Amino acid sequence: MDKIAVLFLAAGYGSRLQRDINNDASGRFSHLKGVAKALLPLDGVPLISHWQRLLTSSSAADVDSFVICNEANYPQFKEWASSNSFPVENIFNDGSTANETRLGAVTDLALAIQKFDLARLDVSSGRAVYKAVLVIAGDTLFLKDFSLDAFLKLALSAKPIGKEPCFVTSYPVENEMDTLKTGIIETTDQDLFKFDTITVPRVTGLVEKPHPTETTSRLACPCFYFLSHPSLGLVKAFVDASLERGEGLESRDASGRFISALVKQHPVYAVPVSGRLDIGGLSSFISAEEYLQQAKKA
């Protein structure tokens, strides 16, 4: 069975959510003050634990999980790890202490790959220890019909003639103005990846939060990336190049910035999903909780 690393990007500060909680007159959500988004209780279970349940029960891959968080929330993650048989040494504190000094998702990704040595080779065989790194945003869950095993089987089936491909996911936005809230991918049917009865298109571009007039695509691309081993070195190269050009945090803040560059250098294919639960503010948290409660009754 192939071995992969799973990396949760959980170093954000959830500023909008915390602001909404502080402004909520009902006081119903005061217990969520200061709680990291990846640890928010959804249906009584921390968000990240929903993923861990899927990952530990996967029959498609042997999985090692890792978390990168900020210094402010590090104690929360250590406590979660201790209570959930998760190795504390697999949690890395990126050193940032406030939203204003955050490093950005792509920098965190590069740091975690280096800190946990996720691109390392086995000494005896010379092969990659991890065939790929699955990157998951700490504030995201997919809808109940999502099959992690089906996704992993597809991604791990790749037997490239050239570069080993990467995979992302996509779903259509509900209305066109939603493009302003997320990364939007552009694809082509001229290059398809086929597995079993599934055919998925190649990604040709990603635009972060575009106005609807800036792209004809309406395919949202959440931070759920299967990065093949050969692509991992491109993350640090992207960060280094951005810093050398003197670019600001914006160029490294959203994870999609890296995907936008990756598709120009490496084959990336988009696997369709029906949608996701994205915890941005308090209203989206409430909607996610309601969705999970209803799904449990169905």
XYZ file of C-alpha atoms in Angstrom:
298
model
C 0.000 0.000 0.000
C 1.297 3.455 -0.902
C 2.207 5.779 1.944
C 1.213 9.443 1.936
C 1.572 12.368 4.308
C -1.442 14.501 5.165
C -0.750 18.087 6.171
C -3.388 20.264 7.813
C -2.833 23.982 7.255
C -4.157 25.400 10.525
C -2.073 28.499 11.207
C -4.802 31.043 10.448
C -6.384 33.217 13.128
C -10.046 33.096 12.118
C -10.343 36.851 12.568
C -13.757 37.148 10.900
C -15.216 34.302 12.931
C -13.879 35.700 16.200
C -15.212 39.152 15.333
C -18.647 37.669 14.611
C -18.630 35.782 17.909
C -17.699 38.915 19.845
C -20.485 40.860 18.107
C -23.130 38.188 18.638
C -25.584 39.561 21.197
C -27.086 36.169 22.048
C -23.954 34.892 23.752
C -24.731 31.387 22.428
C -21.303 31.041 20.899
C -19.132 32.598 23.584
C -17.602 29.166 24.263
C -15.982 29.381 20.825
C -13.975 32.501 21.627
C -10.333 31.900 20.837
C -10.906 28.386 19.480
C -8.800 27.540 16.416
C -10.987 26.893 13.376
C -9.613 23.384 12.899
C -10.721 22.582 16.454
C -14.239 24.014 16.235
C -16.794 21.460 17.429
C -19.007 20.292 14.566
C -21.632 17.770 15.598
C -19.725 17.530 18.871
C -16.419 16.630 17.215
C -13.468 18.938 16.397
C -13.386 19.656 12.674
C -9.941 18.116 12.252
C -11.133 14.928 13.961
C -13.737 14.422 11.235
C -10.843 14.221 8.782
C -8.790 11.996 11.057
C -11.626 9.483 11.242
C -11.681 9.264 7.455
C -7.907 9.092 7.161
C -7.302 6.431 9.789
C -9.982 4.194 8.285
C -8.741 4.610 4.709
C -8.085 1.422 2.775
C -6.505 3.314 -0.119
C -3.289 4.497 1.520
C -1.115 4.278 4.612
C -1.378 7.748 6.148
C 0.796 9.853 8.465
C -0.857 13.122 9.541
C 0.811 16.424 10.403
C -0.418 19.863 11.492
C 1.090 23.320 11.158
C -0.436 25.961 13.441
C 0.448 29.331 14.938
C 2.006 29.990 18.326
C -1.196 31.424 19.790
C -3.160 28.227 19.117
C -0.348 25.733 19.653
C -1.438 24.839 23.231
C -4.940 23.999 21.930
C -3.531 21.612 19.330
C -1.237 19.969 21.874
C -4.231 19.365 24.126
C -6.246 17.963 21.216
C -3.362 15.680 20.260
C -2.993 14.359 23.794
C -6.712 13.582 23.951
C -6.848 11.903 20.545
C -3.743 9.703 20.408
C -2.185 12.061 17.873
C 1.628 12.423 18.054
C 2.427 15.862 19.474
C 5.714 15.838 17.558
C 3.651 15.927 14.354
C 2.402 19.418 15.231
C 4.593 22.367 14.246
C 4.265 25.898 15.603
C 5.157 28.391 12.863
C 6.047 31.074 15.429
C 3.491 33.698 14.398
C 1.542 35.317 17.233
C -1.107 37.486 15.550
C -3.054 37.782 12.309
C -0.973 40.818 11.363
C 2.245 38.768 11.519
C 0.919 35.573 9.889
C 3.254 33.921 7.417
C 0.694 32.944 4.791
C -0.517 29.520 3.713
C 2.151 28.880 1.076
C 4.992 29.803 3.432
C 3.481 27.522 6.064
C 3.274 24.723 3.512
C 6.947 25.159 2.621
C 7.944 25.269 6.298
C 6.009 22.107 7.107
C 7.483 20.169 4.183
C 10.937 21.120 5.446
C 10.248 20.678 9.182
C 8.696 17.219 8.814
C 11.032 16.266 5.941
C 8.042 15.190 3.865
C 10.058 14.985 0.642
C 12.712 12.676 2.094
C 13.924 9.523 0.401
C 14.299 6.112 1.989
C 18.002 5.477 2.608
C 17.954 1.832 1.574
C 15.726 2.002 -1.501
C 16.257 5.588 -2.642
C 12.506 5.925 -3.125
C 10.291 8.623 -1.666
C 9.037 7.772 1.831
C 5.773 9.535 0.985
C 4.384 9.130 -2.520
C 2.535 12.426 -2.074
C 1.441 15.056 0.423
C -2.290 15.671 0.765
C -2.762 19.281 1.871
C -6.033 20.076 3.674
C -7.197 23.480 4.919
C -8.017 23.389 8.612
C -11.335 25.185 8.101
C -12.818 22.924 5.423
C -14.928 19.764 5.260
C -16.461 18.173 2.201
C -20.102 17.159 2.008
C -21.150 13.712 3.171
C -21.133 12.139 -0.291
C -17.388 12.704 -0.640
C -15.334 9.501 -0.748
C -11.767 9.980 0.442
C -10.849 6.470 -0.650
C -12.186 7.029 -4.160
C -10.166 10.242 -4.457
C -6.978 8.599 -3.184
C -7.363 5.557 -5.409
C -7.692 7.819 -8.431
C -4.714 9.988 -7.461
C -2.499 7.037 -6.562
C -3.340 5.235 -9.797
C -1.329 7.712 -11.854
C 1.428 6.033 -13.853
C 2.888 8.984 -15.712
C 4.970 8.858 -18.830
C 6.406 12.240 -17.879
C 5.860 14.193 -14.673
C 3.863 12.564 -11.874
C 0.579 14.531 -11.770
C -1.005 16.398 -8.884
C -4.738 16.512 -8.155
C -7.096 19.136 -6.762
C -10.867 19.179 -6.333
C -13.508 21.469 -7.779
C -17.215 22.186 -7.561
C -19.488 24.758 -9.234
C -20.204 27.906 -7.215
C -23.873 28.484 -6.329
C -24.019 31.907 -7.957
C -21.558 33.808 -10.079
C -20.704 36.423 -7.435
C -19.327 33.612 -5.275
C -16.236 33.734 -7.462
C -15.237 36.722 -5.325
C -14.901 34.438 -2.288
C -12.638 31.638 -3.491
C -10.009 30.432 -5.920
C -11.461 29.607 -9.349
C -9.800 27.084 -11.642
C -9.845 26.997 -15.417
C -9.639 23.603 -17.131
C -9.308 22.005 -20.549
C -10.884 18.878 -21.986
C -7.972 18.550 -24.400
C -5.956 16.744 -21.708
C -7.886 14.257 -19.572
C -6.890 11.857 -16.795
C -8.852 8.618 -16.809
C -9.369 6.106 -14.012
C -12.036 3.410 -14.078
C -15.199 5.196 -15.195
C -13.938 8.619 -14.097
C -12.471 11.212 -16.448
C -11.105 14.471 -15.046
C -9.781 17.557 -16.861
C -6.397 19.181 -16.610
C -6.163 22.512 -14.793
C -4.771 25.322 -16.935
C -5.063 28.183 -14.468
C -6.268 29.356 -11.071
C -7.414 32.874 -10.262
C -7.836 33.954 -6.645
C -11.249 35.500 -5.937
C -11.840 36.932 -9.422
C -14.740 39.116 -10.455
C -17.131 37.031 -12.617
C -16.131 39.111 -15.632
C -12.470 38.083 -15.241
C -13.051 34.404 -16.022
C -15.672 32.255 -17.702
C -15.083 29.455 -15.197
C -17.338 28.956 -12.184
C -15.364 26.079 -10.648
C -14.262 26.687 -7.067
C -11.052 24.995 -5.956
C -10.825 24.456 -2.180
C -7.535 23.890 -0.391
C -7.427 20.113 -0.770
C -4.385 19.306 -2.858
C -2.730 15.989 -3.656
C 0.855 17.078 -4.321
C 2.950 14.332 -5.890
C 6.478 13.894 -4.568
C 8.209 15.515 -7.587
C 6.167 18.699 -7.116
C 7.096 19.291 -3.464
C 10.330 21.143 -4.185
C 8.374 23.718 -6.166
C 6.715 25.022 -2.986
C 9.906 26.413 -1.457
C 11.034 27.629 -4.870
C 7.758 29.569 -5.168
C 8.186 31.178 -1.736
C 11.852 32.030 -2.342
C 11.073 33.607 -5.711
C 8.250 35.659 -4.201
C 10.535 36.981 -1.466
C 13.337 37.731 -3.928
C 10.916 39.817 -5.990
C 10.007 41.748 -2.858
C 6.346 40.752 -3.059
C 4.057 41.301 -0.094
C 2.203 38.736 1.993
C -0.709 38.653 -0.467
C 1.384 36.687 -2.960
C 1.863 33.854 -0.421
C -1.225 34.195 1.779
C -3.754 32.056 -0.094
C -2.733 28.492 -0.926
C -4.202 28.888 -4.401
C -1.379 31.264 -5.306
C 0.937 28.267 -5.385
C -1.470 26.170 -7.451
C -1.684 29.025 -9.951
C 2.079 28.747 -10.453
C 2.167 24.951 -10.216
C -0.142 24.383 -13.188
C 2.361 26.186 -15.414
C 5.139 23.765 -14.440
C 3.435 20.498 -13.590
C 0.353 18.509 -14.667
C -2.580 19.121 -12.303
C -6.029 17.551 -12.707
C -9.327 18.528 -11.071
C -11.546 15.893 -9.459
C -15.187 17.016 -9.109
C -16.876 17.074 -5.693
C -20.400 18.174 -4.828
C -19.388 20.959 -2.457
C -17.828 21.785 0.882
C -18.416 23.243 4.314
C -16.166 26.286 4.571
C -15.967 27.903 8.000
C -15.434 31.597 7.353
C -17.658 33.558 9.715
C -20.230 32.636 12.347
C -23.061 32.194 9.835
C -21.087 29.570 7.895
C -20.258 27.761 11.146
C -23.959 27.647 12.036
C -24.806 26.407 8.530
C -22.157 23.685 8.772
C -23.504 22.533 12.128
C -27.057 22.428 10.748
C -25.903 20.487 7.684
C -24.170 17.824 9.775
C -27.161 17.486 12.080
C -29.480 16.986 9.105
C -27.076 14.573 7.408
C -27.010 12.462 10.550
C -30.802 12.115 10.452
C -30.919 11.232 6.744
